[in-house]
Structures are given as C-alpha cells and as structure tokens.
Amino acid sequence: MRPPTADPGALESARLMEAILHLADLISEVVQEEKALIARPEGGDFSALVARKSHLALELGKLMQVAEGKIPTERVRQRLATLSAELAANERLLRRHMDAVYEISSLIGEAIEQSTADGTYSSQIARRGSQP
C-alpha cells in the first residue's frame, strides 16, 4: 500500500505564498528603515535602501507573475493590502521630505544669490580690502 502524498500543486502554491509573505515582510523592514533615516537630524544615504527596496519589489513582482494573479489565502491578500498601504504612506513621507529638501536648498540658493548681487562677496571688495 502506498502512503498518501501531498498534492504537488498545493505544496508549490503554499511555498509560493510563503515566499510572497517573506518578501512583503522584507519590504516593510526597508520602509521602516527609511522612516528612521528620515527622522534622524543628520539624515543619511538613501541609495542603499532604495536599491534594496527596488530589488525586493522586483522579486515580489516576479513571484506575483508566477502566481498568475491567484492569491489563494486571505492571509496573503491581507498582507499585500497592508504592504500596499505602507508603501503609499512611505511615498507620501518621501515626497514631503524631498519637498522640504528642495525648499531649503532654494532658500540657500536665494540667500547666496542675494549676497553676491549686493556686492558683499564681490571680487573687487576682496582685492581692495574692506573700506572704513
């Protein structure tokens, strides 16, 4: 008598769903790291985080193609919905951060432009020296 075997398709589907859940968790971790980096006053280098997030998103996209749009468990559907909301919130946070960076750099640029326009830092003053 042969022992009952698990359905290979069901086993493959279960593994696929676990891989999707794992990637969703990894992406969430990167999003949390980005939030922490933005919150630090000294800022930081986002390039490594962006590269990781992009790579993980690409891998998740590939798994979703393999799943052919069929997400059989409510657990996976719910996790993907949560991840989608996290990514949307992260996008809004990054957009606000970039807007703030742009505004600050614009203010600095304007201040430099004004200081050079009124002659404060002109080359003639540097050659003549300051006048009493």
mmCIF file of N, CA and C in Angstrom:
data_model
loop_
_atom_site.group_PDB
_atom_site.id
_atom_site.type_symbol
_atom_site.label_atom_id
_atom_site.label_comp_id
_atom_site.label_asym_id
_atom_site.label_seq_id
_atom_site.Cartn_x
_atom_site.Cartn_y
_atom_site.Cartn_z
ATOM 1 N N MET A 1 0.827 -1.173 0.000
ATOM 2 C CA MET A 1 0.000 0.000 0.000
ATOM 3 C C MET A 1 0.879 1.248 0.000
ATOM 4 N N ARG A 2 0.510 2.195 -0.801
ATOM 5 C CA ARG A 2 1.255 3.426 -0.937
ATOM 6 C C ARG A 2 0.767 4.478 0.052
ATOM 7 N N PRO A 3 1.715 5.175 0.717
ATOM 8 C CA PRO A 3 1.274 6.236 1.647
ATOM 9 C C PRO A 3 0.708 7.418 0.858
ATOM 10 N N PRO A 4 -0.251 8.112 1.445
ATOM 11 C CA PRO A 4 -0.826 9.264 0.744
ATOM 12 C C PRO A 4 0.241 10.350 0.568
ATOM 13 N N THR A 5 0.223 10.971 -0.577
ATOM 14 C CA THR A 5 1.188 12.041 -0.850
ATOM 15 C C THR A 5 0.453 13.365 -0.959
ATOM 16 N N ALA A 6 1.166 14.395 -0.628
ATOM 17 C CA ALA A 6 0.590 15.735 -0.728
ATOM 18 C C ALA A 6 0.485 16.118 -2.193
ATOM 19 N N ASP A 7 -0.502 16.898 -2.495
ATOM 20 C CA ASP A 7 -0.686 17.400 -3.851
ATOM 21 C C ASP A 7 0.489 18.326 -4.176
ATOM 22 N N PRO A 8 1.306 17.984 -5.209
ATOM 23 C CA PRO A 8 2.467 18.821 -5.531
ATOM 24 C C PRO A 8 2.080 20.259 -5.879
ATOM 25 N N GLY A 9 0.942 20.432 -6.521
ATOM 26 C CA GLY A 9 0.487 21.781 -6.858
ATOM 27 C C GLY A 9 0.161 22.593 -5.626
ATOM 28 N N ALA A 10 -0.472 21.961 -4.655
ATOM 29 C CA ALA A 10 -0.818 22.655 -3.416
ATOM 30 C C ALA A 10 0.438 23.002 -2.624
ATOM 31 N N LEU A 11 1.416 22.082 -2.618
ATOM 32 C CA LEU A 11 2.673 22.325 -1.917
ATOM 33 C C LEU A 11 3.426 23.485 -2.567
ATOM 34 N N GLU A 12 3.457 23.497 -3.894
ATOM 35 C CA GLU A 12 4.120 24.580 -4.621
ATOM 36 C C GLU A 12 3.426 25.913 -4.354
ATOM 37 N N SER A 13 2.107 25.899 -4.334
ATOM 38 C CA SER A 13 1.339 27.107 -4.063
ATOM 39 C C SER A 13 1.607 27.614 -2.647
ATOM 40 N N ALA A 14 1.673 26.699 -1.691
ATOM 41 C CA ALA A 14 1.948 27.089 -0.301
ATOM 42 C C ALA A 14 3.336 27.710 -0.184
ATOM 43 N N ARG A 15 4.307 27.123 -0.858
ATOM 44 C CA ARG A 15 5.674 27.681 -0.836
ATOM 45 C C ARG A 15 5.706 29.063 -1.480
ATOM 46 N N LEU A 16 4.981 29.213 -2.569
ATOM 47 C CA LEU A 16 4.913 30.490 -3.260
ATOM 48 C C LEU A 16 4.299 31.552 -2.353
ATOM 49 N N MET A 17 3.241 31.197 -1.667
ATOM 50 C CA MET A 17 2.582 32.149 -0.768
ATOM 51 C C MET A 17 3.508 32.535 0.387
ATOM 52 N N GLU A 18 4.247 31.575 0.913
ATOM 53 C CA GLU A 18 5.210 31.870 1.993
ATOM 54 C C GLU A 18 6.315 32.791 1.489
ATOM 55 N N ALA A 19 6.763 32.579 0.267
ATOM 56 C CA ALA A 19 7.800 33.443 -0.313
ATOM 57 C C ALA A 19 7.260 34.864 -0.493
ATOM 58 N N ILE A 20 6.016 34.983 -0.917
ATOM 59 C CA ILE A 20 5.397 36.298 -1.078
ATOM 60 C C ILE A 20 5.304 36.996 0.278
ATOM 61 N N LEU A 21 4.868 36.268 1.293
ATOM 62 C CA LEU A 21 4.780 36.844 2.636
ATOM 63 C C LEU A 21 6.149 37.287 3.142
ATOM 64 N N HIS A 22 7.156 36.468 2.893
ATOM 65 C CA HIS A 22 8.512 36.795 3.332
ATOM 66 C C HIS A 22 9.013 38.077 2.657
ATOM 67 N N LEU A 23 8.810 38.188 1.348
ATOM 68 C CA LEU A 23 9.235 39.394 0.637
ATOM 69 C C LEU A 23 8.464 40.619 1.117
ATOM 70 N N ALA A 24 7.192 40.466 1.390
ATOM 71 C CA ALA A 24 6.394 41.586 1.906
ATOM 72 C C ALA A 24 6.968 42.053 3.244
ATOM 73 N N ASP A 25 7.359 41.119 4.090
ATOM 74 C CA ASP A 25 7.957 41.481 5.380
ATOM 75 C C ASP A 25 9.288 42.200 5.194
ATOM 76 N N LEU A 26 10.102 41.739 4.255
ATOM 77 C CA LEU A 26 11.396 42.383 3.992
ATOM 78 C C LEU A 26 11.204 43.807 3.466
ATOM 79 N N ILE A 27 10.234 43.992 2.593
ATOM 80 C CA ILE A 27 9.958 45.333 2.073
ATOM 81 C C ILE A 27 9.494 46.242 3.210
ATOM 82 N N SER A 28 8.660 45.733 4.088
ATOM 83 C CA SER A 28 8.203 46.518 5.240
ATOM 84 C C SER A 28 9.376 46.939 6.122
ATOM 85 N N GLU A 29 10.333 46.056 6.296
ATOM 86 C CA GLU A 29 11.520 46.389 7.093
ATOM 87 C C GLU A 29 12.298 47.541 6.458
ATOM 88 N N VAL A 30 12.447 47.516 5.150
ATOM 89 C CA VAL A 30 13.162 48.592 4.448
ATOM 90 C C VAL A 30 12.401 49.909 4.610
ATOM 91 N N VAL A 31 11.082 49.859 4.512
ATOM 92 C CA VAL A 31 10.263 51.059 4.686
ATOM 93 C C VAL A 31 10.476 51.632 6.093
ATOM 94 N N GLN A 32 10.523 50.771 7.096
ATOM 95 C CA GLN A 32 10.767 51.237 8.467
ATOM 96 C C GLN A 32 12.158 51.863 8.597
ATOM 97 N N GLU A 33 13.144 51.276 7.932
ATOM 98 C CA GLU A 33 14.498 51.840 7.948
ATOM 99 C C GLU A 33 14.510 53.221 7.293
ATOM 100 N N GLU A 34 13.756 53.380 6.207
ATOM 101 C CA GLU A 34 13.675 54.688 5.550
ATOM 102 C C GLU A 34 13.059 55.724 6.475
ATOM 103 N N LYS A 35 11.994 55.352 7.166
ATOM 104 C CA LYS A 35 11.361 56.268 8.120
ATOM 105 C C LYS A 35 12.353 56.698 9.190
ATOM 106 N N ALA A 36 13.102 55.743 9.714
ATOM 107 C CA ALA A 36 14.086 56.050 10.756
ATOM 108 C C ALA A 36 15.178 56.960 10.215
ATOM 109 N N LEU A 37 15.597 56.733 8.995
ATOM 110 C CA LEU A 37 16.646 57.551 8.385
ATOM 111 C C LEU A 37 16.168 58.988 8.181
ATOM 112 N N ILE A 38 14.932 59.150 7.762
ATOM 113 C CA ILE A 38 14.367 60.492 7.576
ATOM 114 C C ILE A 38 14.270 61.213 8.917
ATOM 115 N N ALA A 39 13.940 60.486 9.963
ATOM 116 C CA ALA A 39 13.751 61.094 11.282
ATOM 117 C C ALA A 39 15.057 61.553 11.922
ATOM 118 N N ARG A 40 16.178 60.999 11.482
ATOM 119 C CA ARG A 40 17.463 61.394 12.075
ATOM 120 C C ARG A 40 17.839 62.787 11.587
ATOM 121 N N PRO A 41 18.257 63.659 12.504
ATOM 122 C CA PRO A 41 18.609 65.024 12.108
ATOM 123 C C PRO A 41 19.764 65.089 11.112
ATOM 124 N N GLU A 42 20.690 64.170 11.222
ATOM 125 C CA GLU A 42 21.839 64.192 10.314
ATOM 126 C C GLU A 42 21.527 63.555 8.970
ATOM 127 N N GLY A 43 20.339 62.992 8.832
ATOM 128 C CA GLY A 43 19.960 62.369 7.564
ATOM 129 C C GLY A 43 20.770 61.122 7.299
ATOM 130 N N GLY A 44 21.001 60.853 6.063
ATOM 131 C CA GLY A 44 21.771 59.666 5.710
ATOM 132 C C GLY A 44 21.696 59.388 4.229
ATOM 133 N N ASP A 45 22.302 58.291 3.846
ATOM 134 C CA ASP A 45 22.358 57.890 2.443
ATOM 135 C C ASP A 45 21.199 56.937 2.145
ATOM 136 N N PHE A 46 20.340 57.383 1.274
ATOM 137 C CA PHE A 46 19.166 56.587 0.922
ATOM 138 C C PHE A 46 19.439 55.592 -0.199
ATOM 139 N N SER A 47 20.564 55.727 -0.874
ATOM 140 C CA SER A 47 20.790 54.934 -2.084
ATOM 141 C C SER A 47 20.757 53.429 -1.815
ATOM 142 N N ALA A 48 21.356 52.971 -0.730
ATOM 143 C CA ALA A 48 21.352 51.533 -0.436
ATOM 144 C C ALA A 48 19.938 51.041 -0.128
ATOM 145 N N LEU A 49 19.180 51.845 0.621
ATOM 146 C CA LEU A 49 17.797 51.455 0.936
ATOM 147 C C LEU A 49 16.928 51.433 -0.311
ATOM 148 N N VAL A 50 17.091 52.417 -1.151
ATOM 149 C CA VAL A 50 16.304 52.469 -2.390
ATOM 150 C C VAL A 50 16.631 51.268 -3.269
ATOM 151 N N ALA A 51 17.922 50.929 -3.349
ATOM 152 C CA ALA A 51 18.332 49.768 -4.157
ATOM 153 C C ALA A 51 17.734 48.480 -3.591
ATOM 154 N N ARG A 52 17.783 48.325 -2.264
ATOM 155 C CA ARG A 52 17.199 47.121 -1.648
ATOM 156 C C ARG A 52 15.703 47.044 -1.881
ATOM 157 N N LYS A 53 15.027 48.166 -1.667
ATOM 158 C CA LYS A 53 13.572 48.184 -1.836
ATOM 159 C C LYS A 53 13.205 47.875 -3.284
ATOM 160 N N SER A 54 13.942 48.453 -4.231
ATOM 161 C CA SER A 54 13.669 48.196 -5.645
ATOM 162 C C SER A 54 13.886 46.735 -5.998
ATOM 163 N N HIS A 55 14.969 46.164 -5.477
ATOM 164 C CA HIS A 55 15.263 44.744 -5.746
ATOM 165 C C HIS A 55 14.165 43.850 -5.166
ATOM 166 N N LEU A 56 13.777 44.112 -3.932
ATOM 167 C CA LEU A 56 12.734 43.295 -3.295
ATOM 168 C C LEU A 56 11.398 43.442 -4.025
ATOM 169 N N ALA A 57 11.086 44.663 -4.453
ATOM 170 C CA ALA A 57 9.835 44.880 -5.196
ATOM 171 C C ALA A 57 9.861 44.132 -6.524
ATOM 172 N N LEU A 58 11.009 44.119 -7.169
ATOM 173 C CA LEU A 58 11.155 43.375 -8.421
ATOM 174 C C LEU A 58 10.936 41.879 -8.175
ATOM 175 N N GLU A 59 11.543 41.361 -7.124
ATOM 176 C CA GLU A 59 11.372 39.941 -6.791
ATOM 177 C C GLU A 59 9.913 39.624 -6.464
ATOM 178 N N LEU A 60 9.261 40.519 -5.733
ATOM 179 C CA LEU A 60 7.849 40.315 -5.420
ATOM 180 C C LEU A 60 7.013 40.317 -6.698
ATOM 181 N N GLY A 61 7.337 41.219 -7.604
ATOM 182 C CA GLY A 61 6.635 41.257 -8.886
ATOM 183 C C GLY A 61 6.782 39.961 -9.662
ATOM 184 N N LYS A 62 7.994 39.405 -9.630
ATOM 185 C CA LYS A 62 8.223 38.126 -10.314
ATOM 186 C C LYS A 62 7.392 37.008 -9.691
ATOM 187 N N LEU A 63 7.357 36.977 -8.359
ATOM 188 C CA LEU A 63 6.552 35.942 -7.689
ATOM 189 C C LEU A 63 5.069 36.108 -7.997
ATOM 190 N N MET A 64 4.632 37.352 -8.085
ATOM 191 C CA MET A 64 3.223 37.589 -8.393
ATOM 192 C C MET A 64 2.902 37.119 -9.821
ATOM 193 N N GLN A 65 3.866 37.249 -10.727
ATOM 194 C CA GLN A 65 3.660 36.734 -12.080
ATOM 195 C C GLN A 65 3.558 35.215 -12.058
ATOM 196 N N VAL A 66 4.404 34.581 -11.265
ATOM 197 C CA VAL A 66 4.353 33.121 -11.150
ATOM 198 C C VAL A 66 2.998 32.697 -10.581
ATOM 199 N N ALA A 67 2.500 33.478 -9.612
ATOM 200 C CA ALA A 67 1.198 33.171 -9.000
ATOM 201 C C ALA A 67 0.048 33.422 -9.975
ATOM 202 N N GLU A 68 0.351 34.096 -11.075
ATOM 203 C CA GLU A 68 -0.637 34.375 -12.120
ATOM 204 C C GLU A 68 -1.882 35.072 -11.581
ATOM 205 N N GLY A 69 -1.668 35.990 -10.640
ATOM 206 C CA GLY A 69 -2.785 36.754 -10.100
ATOM 207 C C GLY A 69 -3.673 35.999 -9.129
ATOM 208 N N LYS A 70 -3.346 34.753 -8.851
ATOM 209 C CA LYS A 70 -4.170 33.961 -7.933
ATOM 210 C C LYS A 70 -3.521 33.966 -6.553
ATOM 211 N N ILE A 71 -4.137 34.655 -5.627
ATOM 212 C CA ILE A 71 -3.655 34.677 -4.248
ATOM 213 C C ILE A 71 -4.695 33.906 -3.426
ATOM 214 N N PRO A 72 -4.424 32.634 -3.168
ATOM 215 C CA PRO A 72 -5.456 31.770 -2.613
ATOM 216 C C PRO A 72 -5.794 31.977 -1.136
ATOM 217 N N THR A 73 -4.920 32.587 -0.368
ATOM 218 C CA THR A 73 -5.230 32.679 1.052
ATOM 219 C C THR A 73 -5.564 34.107 1.452
ATOM 220 N N GLU A 74 -6.476 34.240 2.375
ATOM 221 C CA GLU A 74 -6.857 35.553 2.897
ATOM 222 C C GLU A 74 -5.655 36.202 3.599
ATOM 223 N N ARG A 75 -4.845 35.392 4.236
ATOM 224 C CA ARG A 75 -3.653 35.895 4.935
ATOM 225 C C ARG A 75 -2.726 36.630 3.969
ATOM 226 N N VAL A 76 -2.502 36.055 2.810
ATOM 227 C CA VAL A 76 -1.621 36.678 1.816
ATOM 228 C C VAL A 76 -2.283 37.916 1.231
ATOM 229 N N ARG A 77 -3.568 37.845 0.929
ATOM 230 C CA ARG A 77 -4.276 39.009 0.400
ATOM 231 C C ARG A 77 -4.219 40.173 1.385
ATOM 232 N N GLN A 78 -4.446 39.858 2.646
ATOM 233 C CA GLN A 78 -4.431 40.901 3.676
ATOM 234 C C GLN A 78 -3.033 41.498 3.829
ATOM 235 N N ARG A 79 -2.006 40.650 3.779
ATOM 236 C CA ARG A 79 -0.632 41.145 3.928
ATOM 237 C C ARG A 79 -0.255 42.049 2.766
ATOM 238 N N LEU A 80 -0.659 41.685 1.558
ATOM 239 C CA LEU A 80 -0.367 42.511 0.397
ATOM 240 C C LEU A 80 -1.123 43.842 0.457
ATOM 241 N N ALA A 81 -2.332 43.824 0.972
ATOM 242 C CA ALA A 81 -3.093 45.066 1.136
ATOM 243 C C ALA A 81 -2.410 45.976 2.160
ATOM 244 N N THR A 82 -1.933 45.384 3.246
ATOM 245 C CA THR A 82 -1.218 46.147 4.272
ATOM 246 C C THR A 82 0.072 46.723 3.699
ATOM 247 N N LEU A 83 0.802 45.910 2.937
ATOM 248 C CA LEU A 83 2.043 46.378 2.315
ATOM 249 C C LEU A 83 1.755 47.530 1.359
ATOM 250 N N SER A 84 0.698 47.426 0.601
ATOM 251 C CA SER A 84 0.323 48.486 -0.326
ATOM 252 C C SER A 84 0.064 49.800 0.423
ATOM 253 N N ALA A 85 -0.639 49.709 1.544
ATOM 254 C CA ALA A 85 -0.903 50.905 2.353
ATOM 255 C C ALA A 85 0.398 51.469 2.939
ATOM 256 N N GLU A 86 1.293 50.592 3.393
ATOM 257 C CA GLU A 86 2.588 51.033 3.924
ATOM 258 C C GLU A 86 3.391 51.755 2.859
ATOM 259 N N LEU A 87 3.402 51.212 1.659
ATOM 260 C CA LEU A 87 4.161 51.829 0.570
ATOM 261 C C LEU A 87 3.560 53.174 0.165
ATOM 262 N N ALA A 88 2.249 53.288 0.188
ATOM 263 C CA ALA A 88 1.601 54.567 -0.139
ATOM 264 C C ALA A 88 1.953 55.621 0.915
ATOM 265 N N ALA A 89 1.930 55.233 2.182
ATOM 266 C CA ALA A 89 2.303 56.162 3.258
ATOM 267 C C ALA A 89 3.777 56.540 3.144
ATOM 268 N N ASN A 90 4.614 55.573 2.801
ATOM 269 C CA ASN A 90 6.048 55.825 2.631
ATOM 270 C C ASN A 90 6.286 56.792 1.477
ATOM 271 N N GLU A 91 5.536 56.618 0.405
ATOM 272 C CA GLU A 91 5.675 57.519 -0.741
ATOM 273 C C GLU A 91 5.322 58.946 -0.338
ATOM 274 N N ARG A 92 4.245 59.119 0.433
ATOM 275 C CA ARG A 92 3.859 60.459 0.881
ATOM 276 C C ARG A 92 4.943 61.063 1.776
ATOM 277 N N LEU A 93 5.504 60.260 2.668
ATOM 278 C CA LEU A 93 6.561 60.727 3.558
ATOM 279 C C LEU A 93 7.799 61.133 2.764
ATOM 280 N N LEU A 94 8.210 60.312 1.815
ATOM 281 C CA LEU A 94 9.375 60.630 0.995
ATOM 282 C C LEU A 94 9.130 61.876 0.152
ATOM 283 N N ARG A 95 7.923 62.029 -0.348
ATOM 284 C CA ARG A 95 7.588 63.211 -1.149
ATOM 285 C C ARG A 95 7.682 64.475 -0.283
ATOM 286 N N ARG A 96 7.142 64.414 0.949
ATOM 287 C CA ARG A 96 7.242 65.576 1.860
ATOM 288 C C ARG A 96 8.699 65.879 2.179
ATOM 289 N N HIS A 97 9.482 64.840 2.406
ATOM 290 C CA HIS A 97 10.904 65.012 2.710
ATOM 291 C C HIS A 97 11.621 65.683 1.540
ATOM 292 N N MET A 98 11.364 65.209 0.333
ATOM 293 C CA MET A 98 12.015 65.789 -0.845
ATOM 294 C C MET A 98 11.555 67.234 -1.078
ATOM 295 N N ASP A 99 10.281 67.513 -0.821
ATOM 296 C CA ASP A 99 9.790 68.886 -0.945
ATOM 297 C C ASP A 99 10.501 69.801 0.051
ATOM 298 N N ALA A 100 10.708 69.309 1.269
ATOM 299 C CA ALA A 100 11.409 70.098 2.288
ATOM 300 C C ALA A 100 12.864 70.327 1.886
ATOM 301 N N VAL A 101 13.516 69.299 1.375
ATOM 302 C CA VAL A 101 14.902 69.439 0.916
ATOM 303 C C VAL A 101 14.974 70.468 -0.203
ATOM 304 N N TYR A 102 14.046 70.409 -1.134
ATOM 305 C CA TYR A 102 14.025 71.358 -2.247
ATOM 306 C C TYR A 102 13.814 72.776 -1.732
ATOM 307 N N GLU A 103 12.882 72.943 -0.799
ATOM 308 C CA GLU A 103 12.602 74.269 -0.263
ATOM 309 C C GLU A 103 13.819 74.846 0.456
ATOM 310 N N ILE A 104 14.482 74.042 1.250
ATOM 311 C CA ILE A 104 15.671 74.507 1.963
ATOM 312 C C ILE A 104 16.784 74.856 0.988
ATOM 313 N N SER A 105 17.019 74.007 0.009
ATOM 314 C CA SER A 105 18.079 74.301 -0.966
ATOM 315 C C SER A 105 17.745 75.550 -1.771
ATOM 316 N N SER A 106 16.471 75.786 -2.063
ATOM 317 C CA SER A 106 16.065 77.006 -2.769
ATOM 318 C C SER A 106 16.337 78.236 -1.916
ATOM 319 N N LEU A 107 16.024 78.151 -0.628
ATOM 320 C CA LEU A 107 16.286 79.275 0.275
ATOM 321 C C LEU A 107 17.782 79.577 0.355
ATOM 322 N N ILE A 108 18.584 78.555 0.447
ATOM 323 C CA ILE A 108 20.037 78.740 0.495
ATOM 324 C C ILE A 108 20.531 79.349 -0.812
ATOM 325 N N GLY A 109 20.027 78.840 -1.923
ATOM 326 C CA GLY A 109 20.407 79.386 -3.224
ATOM 327 C C GLY A 109 20.042 80.855 -3.356
ATOM 328 N N GLU A 110 18.836 81.217 -2.911
ATOM 329 C CA GLU A 110 18.410 82.614 -2.968
ATOM 330 C C GLU A 110 19.280 83.489 -2.073
ATOM 331 N N ALA A 111 19.624 83.002 -0.900
ATOM 332 C CA ALA A 111 20.476 83.765 0.014
ATOM 333 C C ALA A 111 21.855 83.996 -0.600
ATOM 334 N N ILE A 112 22.393 82.992 -1.240
ATOM 335 C CA ILE A 112 23.698 83.140 -1.899
ATOM 336 C C ILE A 112 23.591 84.140 -3.044
ATOM 337 N N GLU A 113 22.540 84.019 -3.810
ATOM 338 C CA GLU A 113 22.337 84.931 -4.943
ATOM 339 C C GLU A 113 22.210 86.375 -4.468
ATOM 340 N N GLN A 114 21.444 86.606 -3.403
ATOM 341 C CA GLN A 114 21.272 87.957 -2.873
ATOM 342 C C GLN A 114 22.580 88.504 -2.312
ATOM 343 N N SER A 115 23.345 87.658 -1.647
ATOM 344 C CA SER A 115 24.591 88.140 -1.059
ATOM 345 C C SER A 115 25.610 88.495 -2.126
ATOM 346 N N THR A 116 25.608 87.799 -3.242
ATOM 347 C CA THR A 116 26.538 88.147 -4.319
ATOM 348 C C THR A 116 26.007 89.316 -5.128
ATOM 349 N N ALA A 117 24.718 89.495 -5.217
ATOM 350 C CA ALA A 117 24.126 90.585 -6.001
ATOM 351 C C ALA A 117 24.361 91.944 -5.350
ATOM 352 N N ASP A 118 24.426 91.997 -4.009
ATOM 353 C CA ASP A 118 24.623 93.295 -3.362
ATOM 354 C C ASP A 118 26.102 93.637 -3.196
ATOM 355 N N GLY A 119 26.982 92.813 -3.740
ATOM 356 C CA GLY A 119 28.409 93.105 -3.720
ATOM 357 C C GLY A 119 29.120 92.674 -2.460
ATOM 358 N N THR A 120 28.427 92.084 -1.536
ATOM 359 C CA THR A 120 29.040 91.683 -0.269
ATOM 360 C C THR A 120 30.231 90.772 -0.477
ATOM 361 N N TYR A 121 30.128 89.891 -1.442
ATOM 362 C CA TYR A 121 31.207 88.927 -1.668
ATOM 363 C C TYR A 121 31.842 89.112 -3.039
ATOM 364 N N SER A 122 31.832 90.324 -3.544
ATOM 365 C CA SER A 122 32.370 90.521 -4.888
ATOM 366 C C SER A 122 33.885 90.444 -4.892
ATOM 367 N N SER A 123 34.445 90.167 -6.038
ATOM 368 C CA SER A 123 35.906 90.048 -6.157
ATOM 369 C C SER A 123 36.589 91.406 -5.997
ATOM 370 N N GLN A 124 35.919 92.521 -6.327
ATOM 371 C CA GLN A 124 36.515 93.840 -6.162
ATOM 372 C C GLN A 124 36.765 94.141 -4.687
ATOM 373 N N ILE A 125 35.819 93.807 -3.838
ATOM 374 C CA ILE A 125 35.988 94.045 -2.402
ATOM 375 C C ILE A 125 37.124 93.198 -1.872
ATOM 376 N N ALA A 126 37.241 91.986 -2.342
ATOM 377 C CA ALA A 126 38.320 91.116 -1.878
ATOM 378 C C ALA A 126 39.676 91.691 -2.286
ATOM 379 N N ARG A 127 39.801 92.290 -3.463
ATOM 380 C CA ARG A 127 41.070 92.867 -3.915
ATOM 381 C C ARG A 127 41.396 94.172 -3.188
ATOM 382 N N ARG A 128 40.363 95.016 -2.962
ATOM 383 C CA ARG A 128 40.583 96.309 -2.316
ATOM 384 C C ARG A 128 40.755 96.196 -0.819
ATOM 385 N N GLY A 129 40.115 95.213 -0.254
ATOM 386 C CA GLY A 129 40.048 95.148 1.201
ATOM 387 C C GLY A 129 38.837 95.929 1.664
ATOM 388 N N SER A 130 38.523 95.808 2.908
ATOM 389 C CA SER A 130 37.323 96.487 3.411
ATOM 390 C C SER A 130 37.633 97.972 3.607
ATOM 391 N N GLN A 131 36.677 98.820 3.320
ATOM 392 C CA GLN A 131 36.796 100.279 3.474
ATOM 393 C C GLN A 131 36.213 100.689 4.804
ATOM 394 N N PRO A 132 36.876 101.593 5.492
ATOM 395 C CA PRO A 132 36.314 102.077 6.778
ATOM 396 C C PRO A 132 35.072 102.896 6.593
#
